[in-house]
């Protein structure tokens, strides 16, 4: 995982304030200093990613969008310079 994170600046995205905070704290505690930010809405994700001039890695939990991120991912693909790699996490429900 560290090798994956080291290749690009990282953007974290979750529909939960707590998850977003833990993403930022977790990557910083691993010594990863190139975290661009964590977002809690699709609009924040689009704003942060579109402001970047270099390719970045977006680690997105599907809780950020009711449609399981289909809309945010589609909007990211339509950006003029869609320089983003998306890693989508869909947590399983415990029964």
JSON list of C-alpha atoms in Angstrom, two decimals:
[
{"chain": "A", "resi": 1, "resn": "UNK", "atom": "CA", "xyz": [0.00, 0.00, 0.00]},
{"chain": "A", "resi": 2, "resn": "UNK", "atom": "CA", "xyz": [2.82, 2.41, 0.79]},
{"chain": "A", "resi": 3, "resn": "UNK", "atom": "CA", "xyz": [4.23, 2.02, -2.73]},
{"chain": "A", "resi": 4, "resn": "UNK", "atom": "CA", "xyz": [0.85, 2.83, -4.19]},
{"chain": "A", "resi": 5, "resn": "UNK", "atom": "CA", "xyz": [0.53, 5.92, -2.01]},
{"chain": "A", "resi": 6, "resn": "UNK", "atom": "CA", "xyz": [4.05, 7.12, -2.83]},
{"chain": "A", "resi": 7, "resn": "UNK", "atom": "CA", "xyz": [3.45, 7.33, -6.58]},
{"chain": "A", "resi": 8, "resn": "UNK", "atom": "CA", "xyz": [0.99, 10.23, -6.52]},
{"chain": "A", "resi": 9, "resn": "UNK", "atom": "CA", "xyz": [-0.27, 13.00, -4.24]},
{"chain": "A", "resi": 10, "resn": "UNK", "atom": "CA", "xyz": [-3.27, 11.63, -2.34]},
{"chain": "A", "resi": 11, "resn": "UNK", "atom": "CA", "xyz": [-6.83, 12.92, -2.00]},
{"chain": "A", "resi": 12, "resn": "UNK", "atom": "CA", "xyz": [-9.13, 11.10, 0.44]},
{"chain": "A", "resi": 13, "resn": "UNK", "atom": "CA", "xyz": [-12.91, 11.21, 0.16]},
{"chain": "A", "resi": 14, "resn": "UNK", "atom": "CA", "xyz": [-15.65, 9.91, 2.41]},
{"chain": "A", "resi": 15, "resn": "UNK", "atom": "CA", "xyz": [-19.19, 10.85, 3.33]},
{"chain": "A", "resi": 16, "resn": "UNK", "atom": "CA", "xyz": [-18.19, 10.76, 6.98]},
{"chain": "A", "resi": 17, "resn": "UNK", "atom": "CA", "xyz": [-16.25, 13.47, 8.82]},
{"chain": "A", "resi": 18, "resn": "UNK", "atom": "CA", "xyz": [-14.71, 10.78, 11.02]},
{"chain": "A", "resi": 19, "resn": "UNK", "atom": "CA", "xyz": [-13.57, 8.58, 8.10]},
{"chain": "A", "resi": 20, "resn": "UNK", "atom": "CA", "xyz": [-12.10, 11.59, 6.31]},
{"chain": "A", "resi": 21, "resn": "UNK", "atom": "CA", "xyz": [-10.23, 12.63, 9.45]},
{"chain": "A", "resi": 22, "resn": "UNK", "atom": "CA", "xyz": [-8.94, 9.08, 10.01]},
{"chain": "A", "resi": 23, "resn": "UNK", "atom": "CA", "xyz": [-7.75, 8.90, 6.38]},
{"chain": "A", "resi": 24, "resn": "UNK", "atom": "CA", "xyz": [-5.70, 12.05, 6.84]},
{"chain": "A", "resi": 25, "resn": "UNK", "atom": "CA", "xyz": [-4.32, 11.00, 10.23]},
{"chain": "A", "resi": 26, "resn": "UNK", "atom": "CA", "xyz": [-3.58, 7.47, 9.05]},
{"chain": "A", "resi": 27, "resn": "UNK", "atom": "CA", "xyz": [-1.59, 8.49, 6.00]},
{"chain": "A", "resi": 28, "resn": "UNK", "atom": "CA", "xyz": [0.32, 11.13, 7.95]},
{"chain": "A", "resi": 29, "resn": "UNK", "atom": "CA", "xyz": [1.17, 8.60, 10.68]},
{"chain": "A", "resi": 30, "resn": "UNK", "atom": "CA", "xyz": [2.64, 6.33, 7.98]},
{"chain": "A", "resi": 31, "resn": "UNK", "atom": "CA", "xyz": [4.99, 9.14, 7.07]},
{"chain": "A", "resi": 32, "resn": "UNK", "atom": "CA", "xyz": [3.15, 10.09, 3.89]},
{"chain": "A", "resi": 33, "resn": "UNK", "atom": "CA", "xyz": [3.54, 13.85, 3.59]},
{"chain": "A", "resi": 34, "resn": "UNK", "atom": "CA", "xyz": [1.96, 14.36, 0.19]},
{"chain": "A", "resi": 35, "resn": "UNK", "atom": "CA", "xyz": [-1.69, 14.21, 1.23]},
{"chain": "A", "resi": 36, "resn": "UNK", "atom": "CA", "xyz": [-3.44, 17.02, -0.64]},
{"chain": "A", "resi": 37, "resn": "UNK", "atom": "CA", "xyz": [-6.52, 16.81, 1.55]},
{"chain": "A", "resi": 38, "resn": "UNK", "atom": "CA", "xyz": [-9.58, 14.84, 2.52]},
{"chain": "A", "resi": 39, "resn": "UNK", "atom": "CA", "xyz": [-13.08, 15.69, 1.36]},
{"chain": "A", "resi": 40, "resn": "UNK", "atom": "CA", "xyz": [-16.58, 14.95, 2.60]},
{"chain": "A", "resi": 41, "resn": "UNK", "atom": "CA", "xyz": [-18.60, 15.88, -0.49]},
{"chain": "A", "resi": 42, "resn": "UNK", "atom": "CA", "xyz": [-18.41, 15.26, -4.22]},
{"chain": "A", "resi": 43, "resn": "UNK", "atom": "CA", "xyz": [-18.11, 19.01, -4.81]},
{"chain": "A", "resi": 44, "resn": "UNK", "atom": "CA", "xyz": [-15.03, 19.22, -2.56]},
{"chain": "A", "resi": 45, "resn": "UNK", "atom": "CA", "xyz": [-13.48, 16.27, -4.43]},
{"chain": "A", "resi": 46, "resn": "UNK", "atom": "CA", "xyz": [-14.06, 17.89, -7.82]},
{"chain": "A", "resi": 47, "resn": "UNK", "atom": "CA", "xyz": [-12.71, 21.22, -6.62]},
{"chain": "A", "resi": 48, "resn": "UNK", "atom": "CA", "xyz": [-9.53, 19.77, -5.12]},
{"chain": "A", "resi": 49, "resn": "UNK", "atom": "CA", "xyz": [-8.80, 17.35, -7.98]},
{"chain": "A", "resi": 50, "resn": "UNK", "atom": "CA", "xyz": [-9.48, 19.91, -10.71]},
{"chain": "A", "resi": 51, "resn": "UNK", "atom": "CA", "xyz": [-7.09, 22.37, -9.04]},
{"chain": "A", "resi": 52, "resn": "UNK", "atom": "CA", "xyz": [-4.16, 19.96, -9.43]},
{"chain": "A", "resi": 53, "resn": "UNK", "atom": "CA", "xyz": [-1.72, 20.20, -12.32]},
{"chain": "A", "resi": 54, "resn": "UNK", "atom": "CA", "xyz": [-0.33, 16.72, -11.77]},
{"chain": "A", "resi": 55, "resn": "UNK", "atom": "CA", "xyz": [-1.90, 13.27, -11.60]},
{"chain": "A", "resi": 56, "resn": "UNK", "atom": "CA", "xyz": [-3.17, 12.33, -8.14]},
{"chain": "A", "resi": 57, "resn": "UNK", "atom": "CA", "xyz": [-4.65, 9.30, -6.43]},
{"chain": "A", "resi": 58, "resn": "UNK", "atom": "CA", "xyz": [-8.21, 9.62, -5.14]},
{"chain": "A", "resi": 59, "resn": "UNK", "atom": "CA", "xyz": [-9.07, 7.16, -2.37]},
{"chain": "A", "resi": 60, "resn": "UNK", "atom": "CA", "xyz": [-12.85, 7.37, -2.21]},
{"chain": "A", "resi": 61, "resn": "UNK", "atom": "CA", "xyz": [-15.27, 5.54, 0.10]},
{"chain": "A", "resi": 62, "resn": "UNK", "atom": "CA", "xyz": [-18.66, 4.99, -1.52]},
{"chain": "A", "resi": 63, "resn": "UNK", "atom": "CA", "xyz": [-20.44, 6.67, 1.41]},
{"chain": "A", "resi": 64, "resn": "UNK", "atom": "CA", "xyz": [-19.61, 10.03, -0.18]},
{"chain": "A", "resi": 65, "resn": "UNK", "atom": "CA", "xyz": [-22.44, 9.66, -2.71]},
{"chain": "A", "resi": 66, "resn": "UNK", "atom": "CA", "xyz": [-25.85, 8.01, -2.60]},
{"chain": "A", "resi": 67, "resn": "UNK", "atom": "CA", "xyz": [-25.26, 6.53, -6.08]},
{"chain": "A", "resi": 68, "resn": "UNK", "atom": "CA", "xyz": [-22.14, 4.66, -4.89]},
{"chain": "A", "resi": 69, "resn": "UNK", "atom": "CA", "xyz": [-19.91, 7.25, -6.58]},
{"chain": "A", "resi": 70, "resn": "UNK", "atom": "CA", "xyz": [-21.13, 6.73, -10.15]},
{"chain": "A", "resi": 71, "resn": "UNK", "atom": "CA", "xyz": [-21.93, 10.46, -10.49]},
{"chain": "A", "resi": 72, "resn": "UNK", "atom": "CA", "xyz": [-18.68, 11.80, -8.94]},
{"chain": "A", "resi": 73, "resn": "UNK", "atom": "CA", "xyz": [-16.55, 9.38, -10.97]},
{"chain": "A", "resi": 74, "resn": "UNK", "atom": "CA", "xyz": [-18.40, 10.33, -14.15]},
{"chain": "A", "resi": 75, "resn": "UNK", "atom": "CA", "xyz": [-17.88, 14.02, -13.40]},
{"chain": "A", "resi": 76, "resn": "UNK", "atom": "CA", "xyz": [-14.16, 13.41, -12.77]},
{"chain": "A", "resi": 77, "resn": "UNK", "atom": "CA", "xyz": [-13.85, 11.69, -16.15]},
{"chain": "A", "resi": 78, "resn": "UNK", "atom": "CA", "xyz": [-15.30, 14.77, -17.86]},
{"chain": "A", "resi": 79, "resn": "UNK", "atom": "CA", "xyz": [-12.73, 17.16, -16.37]},
{"chain": "A", "resi": 80, "resn": "UNK", "atom": "CA", "xyz": [-10.55, 18.75, -19.08]},
{"chain": "A", "resi": 81, "resn": "UNK", "atom": "CA", "xyz": [-7.36, 17.29, -17.66]},
{"chain": "A", "resi": 82, "resn": "UNK", "atom": "CA", "xyz": [-8.71, 14.29, -15.78]},
{"chain": "A", "resi": 83, "resn": "UNK", "atom": "CA", "xyz": [-5.38, 13.46, -14.19]},
{"chain": "A", "resi": 84, "resn": "UNK", "atom": "CA", "xyz": [-6.76, 11.28, -11.44]},
{"chain": "A", "resi": 85, "resn": "UNK", "atom": "CA", "xyz": [-6.47, 7.63, -10.52]},
{"chain": "A", "resi": 86, "resn": "UNK", "atom": "CA", "xyz": [-9.49, 6.47, -8.53]},
{"chain": "A", "resi": 87, "resn": "UNK", "atom": "CA", "xyz": [-9.36, 3.76, -5.88]},
{"chain": "A", "resi": 88, "resn": "UNK", "atom": "CA", "xyz": [-12.95, 3.15, -4.78]},
{"chain": "A", "resi": 89, "resn": "UNK", "atom": "CA", "xyz": [-13.57, 1.41, -1.47]},
{"chain": "A", "resi": 90, "resn": "UNK", "atom": "CA", "xyz": [-16.94, -0.21, -0.85]},
{"chain": "A", "resi": 91, "resn": "UNK", "atom": "CA", "xyz": [-17.09, -1.50, 2.73]},
{"chain": "A", "resi": 92, "resn": "UNK", "atom": "CA", "xyz": [-19.09, -4.65, 3.32]},
{"chain": "A", "resi": 93, "resn": "UNK", "atom": "CA", "xyz": [-21.94, -4.67, 5.76]},
{"chain": "A", "resi": 94, "resn": "UNK", "atom": "CA", "xyz": [-21.50, -6.94, 8.73]},
{"chain": "A", "resi": 95, "resn": "UNK", "atom": "CA", "xyz": [-24.40, -9.33, 9.23]}
]
